[in-house]
């Protein structure tokens, strides 16, 4: 008799814990398959430290194959689920397609960037949900400070040295706190000619910083931020974002080249395609994390609306703490449903408190409800993270020690470009790649025209950029469209052997958007860049719905699914 197969979609906090617990419970009595776009579990709470140069990226990336014995890893993004046929359709990183059969399915796809309908934000802002976005921000901030140091014009220097963070939750607060320390350290070693200091702004419509935390801790965090020079503005947000700045809701105009979007997250749109009862974008489940009427289907983490048994009528919030605990209970209930584990149990939690790392020795924490601040909170915060991480603890501790005794390496590697990490994306954990087959309207909305971006505005090297606006021609260099230049049978790409020299290259015309060239498309004064917001979208390979997606995941509606609508917390602790 064949063993039952359990398929888990997503390897975030909930999915990873589910897989790890099932691996221990089943003991070869079931086949466990984990479907995820990357081969690592990302420990999101430490991502701000990656952007600030404290931790190297691999420190917060825990190998799935190395830490999940008896679990088969399948690299890919789920783009369709047939509930009646019990199959999951997915697309692998190279564009290949596959199908996974299941006896039990666990949906733990997590969440994506939450985008509000504010003019210019999609084009000019970047989120903070994955490693590519953190690496991009680190390079971008470093570049802006270096360019500002070389600038003679005070206005240009001030704009480049102004960094705007929207969202004063956990992620936004930590990004602003660490960012101010990082840029101040750069300026101390390389003072600016104009004698200016980098300026970080933290905006939120809420009345106070960290509204989720105890008011005393909120005041502590705000005091630390202001002492460092962070311009904290509560009750204020962005009204419009432009190429060279932002207009705030209080009427103030701020010249800046950096807009970091940390207003929160929303559930992954994958669950919307199932046609099952939802609660604010989350799949309704019972206290056992099982979907009513579907005994083979479970959901946990940010995509699941789990009843809060301690607060009748409410659902557990979208936090990493809950997702981690969901995973354990879900695994136990899945095993019990197959008769290879113990008894089913309902999810019931006890609040363990929250921690916020403010950089250096400063933090705000309330472990077990006890409010703490200062160095003691800093020690508790780092101790909590070391205990919570499922791997890499020694490496993380070593990086913290080195950061305490050595200066940070303020260098930009240039590995992640602006258009690789669009805010409108359905998988922030995956950077966009030129010519990638899954680059749909959401996934390919490359914001090359963002504030002060120095990256090329045209999203394709040497050839015409892909088009990306509904109702017009399919994108060139995309599948199922006109023959891409530089593809077999098509015209050679400019700048390639046999083709015209690339613009901006020796022997060619100056690049658009560069000195002496035409204005870049998607920049003020130029036509909208094709494959950029305002261009034309490719036909086929539709991106995931909504402006809040994180990887151009393509979703095929299953036989039991209905079409999804066009549009459907910072990192939670």
Coordinates of C-alpha atoms in Angstrom, one line a residue:
X1 CA 0.0 0.0 0.0
X2 CA 1.4 3.4 -1.0
X3 CA 2.1 6.0 1.7
X4 CA -0.1 9.1 1.9
X5 CA 1.4 12.2 0.5
X6 CA 1.3 15.6 2.4
X7 CA 2.0 18.7 0.3
X8 CA 2.9 21.9 2.1
X9 CA 2.8 25.1 0.1
X10 CA 5.2 27.8 1.5
X11 CA 8.2 27.6 3.8
X12 CA 7.7 30.7 6.0
X13 CA 7.2 30.4 9.7
X14 CA 4.1 28.3 9.5
X15 CA 5.1 26.1 6.6
X16 CA 8.6 25.4 7.9
X17 CA 7.3 24.5 11.4
X18 CA 4.6 22.3 9.8
X19 CA 7.2 20.4 7.7
X20 CA 9.7 20.0 10.6
X21 CA 7.0 18.7 13.0
X22 CA 5.6 16.3 10.4
X23 CA 9.0 15.0 9.7
X24 CA 9.4 14.0 13.3
X25 CA 5.8 12.7 13.8
X26 CA 5.4 10.6 10.6
X27 CA 8.7 8.7 10.7
X28 CA 8.6 7.5 7.1
X29 CA 4.9 6.7 7.3
X30 CA 4.0 9.5 4.9
X31 CA 5.7 11.3 2.0
X32 CA 6.2 15.0 2.9
X33 CA 6.6 17.5 0.0
X34 CA 7.5 21.1 0.6
X35 CA 6.8 23.5 -2.4
X36 CA 8.6 26.8 -2.1
X37 CA 10.2 29.4 -4.5
X38 CA 13.5 29.3 -2.6
X39 CA 15.6 26.7 -0.9
X40 CA 15.8 28.5 2.4
X41 CA 13.6 29.6 5.3
X42 CA 14.0 33.3 5.8
X43 CA 14.1 34.6 9.4
X44 CA 12.3 37.9 8.7
X45 CA 12.7 39.6 12.0
X46 CA 16.5 40.1 11.4
X47 CA 16.1 41.4 7.9
X48 CA 16.6 45.1 8.9
X49 CA 20.0 44.1 10.2
X50 CA 20.9 42.7 6.8
X51 CA 19.9 46.0 5.2
X52 CA 22.1 47.8 7.8
X53 CA 25.2 45.7 7.1
X54 CA 25.2 44.0 10.5
X55 CA 24.4 40.5 9.3
X56 CA 25.3 38.8 6.0
X57 CA 22.3 37.5 4.0
X58 CA 23.0 33.8 4.5
X59 CA 22.9 34.3 8.3
X60 CA 19.1 34.8 8.1
X61 CA 18.6 32.1 5.5
X62 CA 18.2 28.6 6.9
X63 CA 18.7 25.7 4.5
X64 CA 15.5 23.7 4.0
X65 CA 17.2 20.5 2.7
X66 CA 19.8 20.8 5.5
X67 CA 17.4 21.2 8.4
X68 CA 14.3 19.2 7.3
X69 CA 15.1 15.5 7.2
X70 CA 12.7 13.2 5.4
X71 CA 11.1 16.2 3.6
X72 CA 11.3 16.4 -0.2
X73 CA 11.9 20.0 -1.4
X74 CA 10.3 21.1 -4.7
X75 CA 11.4 24.5 -6.0
X76 CA 8.5 26.4 -7.5
X77 CA 5.6 28.7 -7.1
X78 CA 2.1 27.3 -6.8
X79 CA -0.1 28.9 -9.4
X80 CA -3.2 26.7 -9.3
X81 CA -5.0 24.2 -7.1
X82 CA -7.6 21.6 -8.2
X83 CA -9.4 20.8 -5.0
X84 CA -11.6 18.1 -6.6
X85 CA -8.6 16.4 -8.3
X86 CA -6.4 17.0 -5.3
X87 CA -3.5 18.4 -7.3
X88 CA -1.3 21.5 -7.0
X89 CA 0.1 23.0 -10.2
X90 CA 3.4 24.9 -10.0
X91 CA 6.0 26.7 -12.0
X92 CA 9.7 26.1 -11.3
X93 CA 12.4 28.8 -11.3
X94 CA 13.3 28.1 -14.9
X95 CA 9.7 28.3 -16.2
X96 CA 9.0 24.6 -16.3
X97 CA 5.6 23.4 -15.1
X98 CA 4.7 20.5 -12.8
X99 CA 1.9 19.0 -10.8
X100 CA 1.9 17.5 -7.3
X101 CA -0.8 15.0 -6.2
X102 CA -1.7 15.1 -2.5
X103 CA -3.7 13.3 0.1
X104 CA -3.4 16.2 2.6
X105 CA -2.7 19.8 1.6
X106 CA -1.4 22.5 3.9
X107 CA -1.6 26.1 2.6
X108 CA 1.0 28.2 4.3
X109 CA 1.8 30.6 1.5
X110 CA 2.3 33.6 3.9
X111 CA 1.8 37.2 2.9
X112 CA 2.9 39.9 0.5
X113 CA 3.4 43.7 0.4
X114 CA 0.3 45.7 1.1
X115 CA -0.1 48.5 -1.4
X116 CA -2.5 51.4 -0.9
X117 CA -3.9 53.4 -3.9
X118 CA -1.6 56.3 -3.6
X119 CA -0.4 57.9 -6.8
X120 CA 3.3 57.1 -7.6
X121 CA 3.9 54.6 -4.8
X122 CA 3.9 51.6 -7.0
X123 CA 6.4 53.2 -9.3
X124 CA 8.7 54.9 -6.8
X125 CA 8.6 52.9 -3.6
X126 CA 10.2 49.5 -2.6
X127 CA 8.9 47.1 0.0
X128 CA 10.8 45.2 2.7
X129 CA 9.7 41.5 2.6
X130 CA 12.5 39.5 1.2
X131 CA 16.3 39.3 0.9
X132 CA 16.4 41.0 -2.6
X133 CA 14.7 44.0 -1.2
X134 CA 17.0 44.2 1.8
X135 CA 20.1 43.9 -0.4
X136 CA 18.7 46.5 -2.8
X137 CA 18.1 48.9 0.1
X138 CA 21.5 48.4 1.5
X139 CA 23.2 49.2 -1.8
X140 CA 20.8 52.1 -2.6
X141 CA 21.3 53.8 0.7
X142 CA 25.1 53.4 0.5
X143 CA 25.1 54.8 -3.1
X144 CA 23.0 57.8 -2.1
X145 CA 25.3 58.8 0.7
X146 CA 28.4 58.4 -1.5
X147 CA 26.8 60.5 -4.3
X148 CA 25.7 63.1 -1.7
X149 CA 29.3 63.3 -0.4
X150 CA 30.6 64.1 -3.9
X151 CA 27.8 66.7 -4.6
X152 CA 28.6 70.4 -4.4
X153 CA 24.9 71.4 -4.5
X154 CA 23.3 71.5 -1.1
X155 CA 19.8 70.8 -2.4
X156 CA 21.0 67.7 -4.2
X157 CA 23.0 66.5 -1.2
X158 CA 19.9 67.0 1.1
X159 CA 17.6 65.1 -1.3
X160 CA 20.0 62.2 -1.6
X161 CA 20.6 62.1 2.2
X162 CA 16.8 62.1 3.0
X163 CA 15.3 58.6 3.5
X164 CA 11.6 58.3 4.0
X165 CA 10.1 55.1 5.6
X166 CA 6.3 54.8 5.6
X167 CA 4.9 52.6 8.4
X168 CA 5.8 52.8 12.0
X169 CA 5.1 49.1 12.9
X170 CA 7.8 46.7 13.8
X171 CA 9.6 46.6 10.4
X172 CA 9.4 50.3 9.6
X173 CA 10.6 51.3 13.1
X174 CA 13.6 48.9 12.9
X175 CA 14.5 50.0 9.4
X176 CA 14.6 53.6 10.4
X177 CA 16.5 52.9 13.7
X178 CA 19.2 50.8 12.0
X179 CA 19.3 53.0 8.9
X180 CA 20.1 56.2 10.8
X181 CA 22.9 54.4 12.6
X182 CA 24.3 53.0 9.4
X183 CA 24.3 56.3 7.4
X184 CA 25.7 58.3 10.4
X185 CA 28.6 55.8 10.5
X186 CA 29.3 56.4 6.8
X187 CA 29.3 60.1 7.2
X188 CA 31.6 60.0 10.2
X189 CA 34.3 58.2 8.1
X190 CA 33.6 60.3 5.0
X191 CA 32.2 63.7 5.9
X192 CA 30.1 65.6 3.3
X193 CA 31.5 68.8 1.8
X194 CA 28.4 70.7 2.8
X195 CA 28.6 69.4 6.4
X196 CA 25.1 67.9 6.2
X197 CA 23.9 64.8 8.1
X198 CA 21.7 62.0 6.7
X199 CA 18.0 62.5 7.6
X200 CA 15.6 59.6 8.2
X201 CA 11.9 60.2 8.3
X202 CA 9.3 57.7 9.8
X203 CA 5.7 58.3 8.8
X204 CA 2.5 56.7 9.9
X205 CA -1.2 57.6 10.1
X206 CA -1.3 56.0 13.6
X207 CA -1.1 58.2 16.7
X208 CA 2.1 56.6 18.0
X209 CA 5.1 54.5 17.0
X210 CA 4.5 50.7 17.4
X211 CA 0.8 51.0 18.1
X212 CA 0.6 47.2 18.6
X213 CA 2.8 47.4 21.7
X214 CA 2.3 48.7 25.2
X215 CA 2.2 52.5 25.3
X216 CA 5.2 52.7 27.6
X217 CA 7.3 50.7 25.1
X218 CA 6.0 52.9 22.2
X219 CA 7.2 56.0 24.0
X220 CA 10.6 54.4 24.6
X221 CA 11.0 53.5 21.0
X222 CA 10.0 57.0 19.8
X223 CA 12.4 58.6 22.3
X224 CA 15.3 56.5 21.0
X225 CA 14.5 57.3 17.4
X226 CA 14.3 61.1 18.1
X227 CA 17.6 61.0 20.1
X228 CA 19.3 59.6 17.0
X229 CA 17.8 62.3 14.8
X230 CA 15.0 60.3 13.1
X231 CA 12.2 62.7 12.1
X232 CA 9.1 60.9 13.5
X233 CA 5.8 62.2 12.2
X234 CA 2.7 60.5 13.4
X235 CA -0.7 61.1 11.9
X236 CA 1.1 61.8 8.5
X237 CA 1.5 59.7 5.4
X238 CA 2.4 60.0 1.7
X239 CA -0.2 61.6 -0.5
X240 CA 1.8 61.3 -3.7
X241 CA 5.2 60.0 -4.7
X242 CA 7.1 61.5 -7.6
X243 CA 10.5 61.0 -9.3
X244 CA 12.3 63.4 -7.0
X245 CA 10.3 63.4 -3.8
X246 CA 7.0 62.9 -1.9
X247 CA 4.0 65.0 -1.1
X248 CA 2.8 64.4 2.5
X249 CA -0.8 64.5 3.7
X250 CA 0.0 67.6 5.8
X251 CA 0.9 69.5 2.6
X252 CA 4.7 69.2 3.1
X253 CA 6.9 68.4 0.1
X254 CA 10.0 66.3 0.9
X255 CA 12.8 66.0 -1.7
X256 CA 14.1 62.5 -1.5
X257 CA 15.5 59.6 -3.6
X258 CA 14.4 56.9 -1.3
X259 CA 10.9 55.7 -0.3
X260 CA 10.7 52.5 1.8
X261 CA 7.2 51.0 2.0
X262 CA 6.5 49.2 5.3
X263 CA 2.8 49.8 5.8
X264 CA 2.0 46.1 6.4
X265 CA 1.2 43.0 4.5
X266 CA -1.8 41.1 3.2
X267 CA -2.4 37.4 2.7
X268 CA -0.9 35.8 -0.4
X269 CA -3.5 36.0 -3.2
X270 CA -3.2 32.3 -4.0
X271 CA -6.0 31.4 -1.5
X272 CA -8.4 33.8 -3.3
X273 CA -8.5 31.5 -6.3
X274 CA -10.0 28.6 -4.3
X275 CA -13.6 30.0 -4.1
X276 CA -13.8 29.1 -0.4
X277 CA -15.1 31.3 2.4
X278 CA -12.8 34.1 3.2
X279 CA -12.3 36.7 6.0
X280 CA -10.5 39.8 4.8
X281 CA -8.4 37.9 2.3
X282 CA -7.7 35.0 4.6
X283 CA -9.1 31.5 4.3
X284 CA -11.5 30.6 7.0
X285 CA -10.5 27.6 9.1
X286 CA -11.8 26.0 12.3
X287 CA -9.9 26.0 15.5
X288 CA -8.1 22.8 14.3
X289 CA -6.8 24.7 11.3
X290 CA -8.9 22.6 8.9
X291 CA -11.1 24.1 6.2
X292 CA -14.7 23.3 6.9
X293 CA -16.1 20.8 4.3
X294 CA -12.7 19.9 3.1
X295 CA -11.1 17.3 5.4
X296 CA -8.0 17.0 3.3
X297 CA -7.3 20.8 3.3
X298 CA -5.5 22.7 6.1
X299 CA -4.3 26.3 6.3
X300 CA -2.1 28.1 8.7
X301 CA 0.0 31.3 9.1
X302 CA -1.0 34.6 7.4
X303 CA -3.3 33.0 4.8
X304 CA -5.5 31.5 7.5
X305 CA -8.2 33.2 9.5
X306 CA -7.9 31.2 12.7
X307 CA -10.5 31.7 15.5
X308 CA -8.9 33.2 18.6
X309 CA -10.3 31.1 21.4
X310 CA -9.1 33.5 24.0
X311 CA -11.1 36.4 22.4
X312 CA -14.4 35.0 21.0
X313 CA -15.4 36.5 17.7
X314 CA -11.9 37.5 16.7
X315 CA -9.1 35.9 14.7
X316 CA -5.4 35.5 15.5
X317 CA -3.3 38.4 14.1
X318 CA -0.9 38.0 11.3
X319 CA 2.3 37.7 13.3
X320 CA 5.3 35.4 13.1
X321 CA 4.7 34.3 16.7
X322 CA 1.3 32.9 15.7
X323 CA 2.4 31.5 12.4
X324 CA 5.2 29.5 14.2
X325 CA 2.7 28.0 16.6
X326 CA 0.1 27.4 13.9
X327 CA 2.6 25.2 12.2
X328 CA 3.1 22.9 15.1
X329 CA -0.6 22.4 15.8
X330 CA -1.4 22.0 12.1
X331 CA 1.3 19.3 11.7
X332 CA -0.2 17.4 14.7
X333 CA -3.7 17.6 13.3
X334 CA -2.6 16.5 9.8
X335 CA -0.8 13.5 11.3
X336 CA -3.9 12.7 13.4
X337 CA -6.2 12.9 10.3
X338 CA -4.0 10.2 8.7
X339 CA -4.0 8.0 11.7
X340 CA -0.3 8.2 12.2
X341 CA -0.2 10.7 15.0
X342 CA -1.9 11.5 18.3
X343 CA -5.2 13.3 18.8
X344 CA -6.4 16.5 17.2
X345 CA -6.3 19.6 19.2
X346 CA -7.5 23.1 18.8
X347 CA -5.2 26.1 18.5
X348 CA -5.0 28.1 21.7
X349 CA -2.2 30.6 22.4
X350 CA -0.7 32.6 25.2
X351 CA 0.9 35.9 24.3
X352 CA 4.6 35.7 24.9
X353 CA 5.2 39.4 24.3
X354 CA 7.1 41.2 21.6
X355 CA 10.6 42.5 20.9
X356 CA 11.8 45.4 18.8
X357 CA 15.5 45.8 18.0
X358 CA 16.4 49.5 17.8
X359 CA 20.1 49.0 17.0
X360 CA 23.2 49.1 19.1
X361 CA 22.3 48.2 22.7
X362 CA 18.8 49.7 22.5
X363 CA 15.6 47.8 22.2
X364 CA 12.0 47.7 23.4
X365 CA 10.5 44.4 24.7
X366 CA 7.8 43.0 26.9
X367 CA 8.6 39.4 27.4
X368 CA 5.8 37.6 29.3
X369 CA 4.2 41.1 29.7
X370 CA 7.1 42.6 31.5
X371 CA 8.0 46.0 29.8
X372 CA 11.8 46.5 29.3
X373 CA 14.0 49.0 27.6
X374 CA 17.7 49.9 27.2
X375 CA 20.5 47.4 27.2
X376 CA 18.5 44.8 29.2
X377 CA 15.9 44.8 26.5
X378 CA 18.6 44.6 23.9
X379 CA 20.0 41.5 25.5
X380 CA 16.6 39.9 25.8
X381 CA 15.8 40.8 22.2
X382 CA 18.9 39.2 20.8
X383 CA 18.6 36.2 23.1
X384 CA 15.0 35.7 21.8
X385 CA 16.1 35.8 18.2
X386 CA 18.9 33.3 18.8
X387 CA 16.5 30.9 20.6
X388 CA 13.8 31.3 17.9
X389 CA 16.1 30.8 14.9
X390 CA 16.0 27.2 13.6
X391 CA 19.6 27.4 12.5
X392 CA 22.7 29.6 11.9
X393 CA 22.8 30.7 15.6
X394 CA 26.6 30.6 15.9
X395 CA 27.1 32.5 12.7
X396 CA 24.6 35.2 13.7
X397 CA 26.2 35.6 17.1
X398 CA 29.6 35.8 15.4
X399 CA 28.4 38.6 13.1
X400 CA 27.0 40.5 16.1
X401 CA 30.3 40.2 17.9
X402 CA 32.3 41.4 14.9
X403 CA 29.9 44.3 14.4
X404 CA 30.6 45.4 18.0
X405 CA 34.4 45.5 17.5
X406 CA 34.8 46.3 13.8
X407 CA 33.5 49.0 11.5
X408 CA 30.9 47.9 9.0
X409 CA 31.8 47.5 5.3
X410 CA 29.9 50.3 3.6
X411 CA 30.2 49.0 0.0
X412 CA 27.6 48.6 -2.7
X413 CA 27.8 45.3 -4.7
X414 CA 25.1 46.3 -7.3
X415 CA 23.8 42.8 -7.5
X416 CA 20.1 43.7 -7.1
X417 CA 18.8 46.5 -9.3
X418 CA 15.8 48.7 -8.8
X419 CA 13.6 47.0 -11.4
X420 CA 14.4 43.6 -9.9
X421 CA 12.4 44.4 -6.7
X422 CA 9.2 46.0 -7.8
X423 CA 6.7 46.8 -5.0
X424 CA 3.9 45.2 -7.1
X425 CA 5.1 41.7 -6.9
X426 CA 3.8 38.4 -5.6
X427 CA 7.1 36.9 -4.2
X428 CA 9.4 39.5 -2.6
X429 CA 11.7 36.5 -1.9
X430 CA 12.6 36.2 -5.6
X431 CA 14.3 39.0 -7.5
X432 CA 13.0 39.6 -11.1
X433 CA 15.3 38.6 -13.9
X434 CA 15.3 40.0 -17.5
X435 CA 13.4 37.7 -19.8
X436 CA 12.0 35.5 -17.0
X437 CA 8.9 33.7 -18.2
X438 CA 6.9 34.5 -15.2
X439 CA 7.3 38.3 -15.4
X440 CA 3.7 39.3 -15.7
X441 CA 2.1 42.7 -15.1
X442 CA 2.6 42.4 -11.4
X443 CA 5.9 40.7 -11.5
X444 CA 7.5 42.9 -14.1
X445 CA 6.4 46.3 -12.9
X446 CA 10.0 47.3 -12.6
X447 CA 10.2 50.6 -10.9
X448 CA 13.3 51.8 -12.7
X449 CA 11.9 55.3 -12.6
X450 CA 11.8 55.5 -8.8
X451 CA 13.1 58.5 -6.9
X452 CA 16.7 59.1 -8.0
X453 CA 17.2 55.6 -9.3
X454 CA 20.6 55.3 -11.0
X455 CA 19.7 52.0 -12.6
X456 CA 18.7 52.0 -16.3
X457 CA 15.1 52.9 -16.9
X458 CA 14.7 50.5 -19.7
X459 CA 14.3 47.1 -18.1
X460 CA 16.0 45.1 -20.8
X461 CA 19.7 45.3 -21.6
X462 CA 20.4 46.4 -25.1
X463 CA 17.0 45.8 -26.7
X464 CA 13.6 47.3 -26.5
X465 CA 12.0 47.1 -23.0
X466 CA 9.0 44.8 -22.6
X467 CA 5.6 46.3 -22.9
X468 CA 3.3 46.0 -19.9
X469 CA -0.1 47.8 -20.1
X470 CA -3.5 46.2 -20.6
X471 CA -5.0 46.2 -24.0
X472 CA -1.9 46.8 -26.1
X473 CA 0.8 44.7 -27.8
X474 CA 2.4 41.8 -26.0
X475 CA 5.8 42.4 -24.5
X476 CA 8.8 41.9 -26.8
X477 CA 11.2 39.4 -25.4
X478 CA 8.4 37.7 -23.5
X479 CA 7.0 34.2 -24.4
X480 CA 4.0 34.1 -26.7
X481 CA 4.7 37.5 -28.1
X482 CA 6.6 38.9 -31.0
X483 CA 10.0 37.4 -31.6
X484 CA 12.3 38.9 -29.1
X485 CA 15.3 40.7 -30.5
X486 CA 18.5 38.6 -29.8
X487 CA 16.3 35.4 -29.8
X488 CA 16.8 32.8 -32.5
X489 CA 15.0 33.9 -35.6
X490 CA 14.6 37.5 -34.5
X491 CA 16.6 40.6 -35.0
X492 CA 19.8 40.7 -33.0
X493 CA 19.6 42.8 -29.9
X494 CA 21.3 46.1 -30.0
X495 CA 24.7 45.8 -28.4
X496 CA 24.9 42.1 -29.3
X497 CA 27.0 40.6 -32.0
X498 CA 25.5 41.3 -35.3
X499 CA 23.3 44.1 -34.0
X500 CA 23.4 47.8 -33.6
X501 CA 25.6 49.1 -30.7
X502 CA 23.7 49.5 -27.5
X503 CA 22.7 53.0 -26.6
X504 CA 25.0 54.4 -24.0
X505 CA 27.8 51.9 -25.1
X506 CA 30.9 52.9 -27.1
X507 CA 29.9 53.5 -30.7
X508 CA 26.2 53.9 -29.8
X509 CA 23.8 56.6 -29.0
X510 CA 23.7 57.9 -25.4
X511 CA 21.4 55.9 -23.2
X512 CA 18.0 57.4 -22.6
X513 CA 17.9 59.0 -19.2
X514 CA 21.7 59.5 -19.2
X515 CA 23.5 62.7 -19.8
X516 CA 23.2 63.9 -23.4
X517 CA 20.5 61.4 -24.0
X518 CA 16.7 61.5 -24.4
X519 CA 14.8 61.4 -21.1
X520 CA 14.3 57.9 -19.8
X521 CA 11.0 56.4 -20.4
X522 CA 8.9 56.3 -17.2
X523 CA 10.9 59.4 -16.0
X524 CA 9.4 62.8 -15.9
X525 CA 9.3 64.3 -19.4
X526 CA 9.7 60.9 -21.1
X527 CA 7.3 58.3 -22.4
X528 CA 6.4 55.6 -19.9
X529 CA 8.9 52.8 -20.0
X530 CA 7.6 49.6 -21.6
X531 CA 7.4 46.9 -19.0
X532 CA 7.1 49.7 -16.4
X533 CA 4.0 51.1 -14.8
X534 CA 2.4 53.0 -17.6
X535 CA 3.7 50.7 -20.3
X536 CA 1.9 47.6 -21.8
X537 CA 1.7 44.2 -20.2
X538 CA 2.6 41.0 -21.9
X539 CA -0.1 38.6 -23.0
X540 CA -0.4 35.4 -21.2
X541 CA 1.5 34.7 -17.9
X542 CA -0.7 37.1 -15.9
X543 CA 0.8 38.2 -12.7
X544 CA -0.9 37.6 -9.5
X545 CA -3.8 39.9 -8.8
X546 CA -3.6 43.0 -6.8
X547 CA -0.9 45.6 -6.4
X548 CA 0.5 43.8 -3.3
X549 CA 1.9 40.7 -4.8
X550 CA 5.6 39.7 -4.4
X551 CA 6.6 37.4 -7.4
X552 CA 4.9 37.3 -10.7
X553 CA 3.2 34.1 -9.7
X554 CA 0.8 32.9 -12.4
X555 CA -2.5 31.5 -11.1
X556 CA -4.6 29.1 -13.0
X557 CA -8.2 28.9 -11.8
X558 CA -8.9 25.4 -10.7
X559 CA -12.1 23.6 -11.6
X560 CA -13.6 24.5 -8.3
X561 CA -12.2 28.0 -8.2
X562 CA -13.8 31.2 -9.2
X563 CA -11.9 34.1 -10.8
X564 CA -10.0 36.4 -8.4
X565 CA -10.7 40.1 -8.1
X566 CA -8.2 42.4 -9.7
X567 CA -7.0 43.7 -6.3
X568 CA -7.6 42.0 -3.3
X569 CA 2.1 43.8 9.3
X570 CA 6.1 45.2 8.6
X571 CA 7.5 42.1 9.9
X572 CA 5.5 40.8 12.8
X573 CA 7.0 39.3 15.8

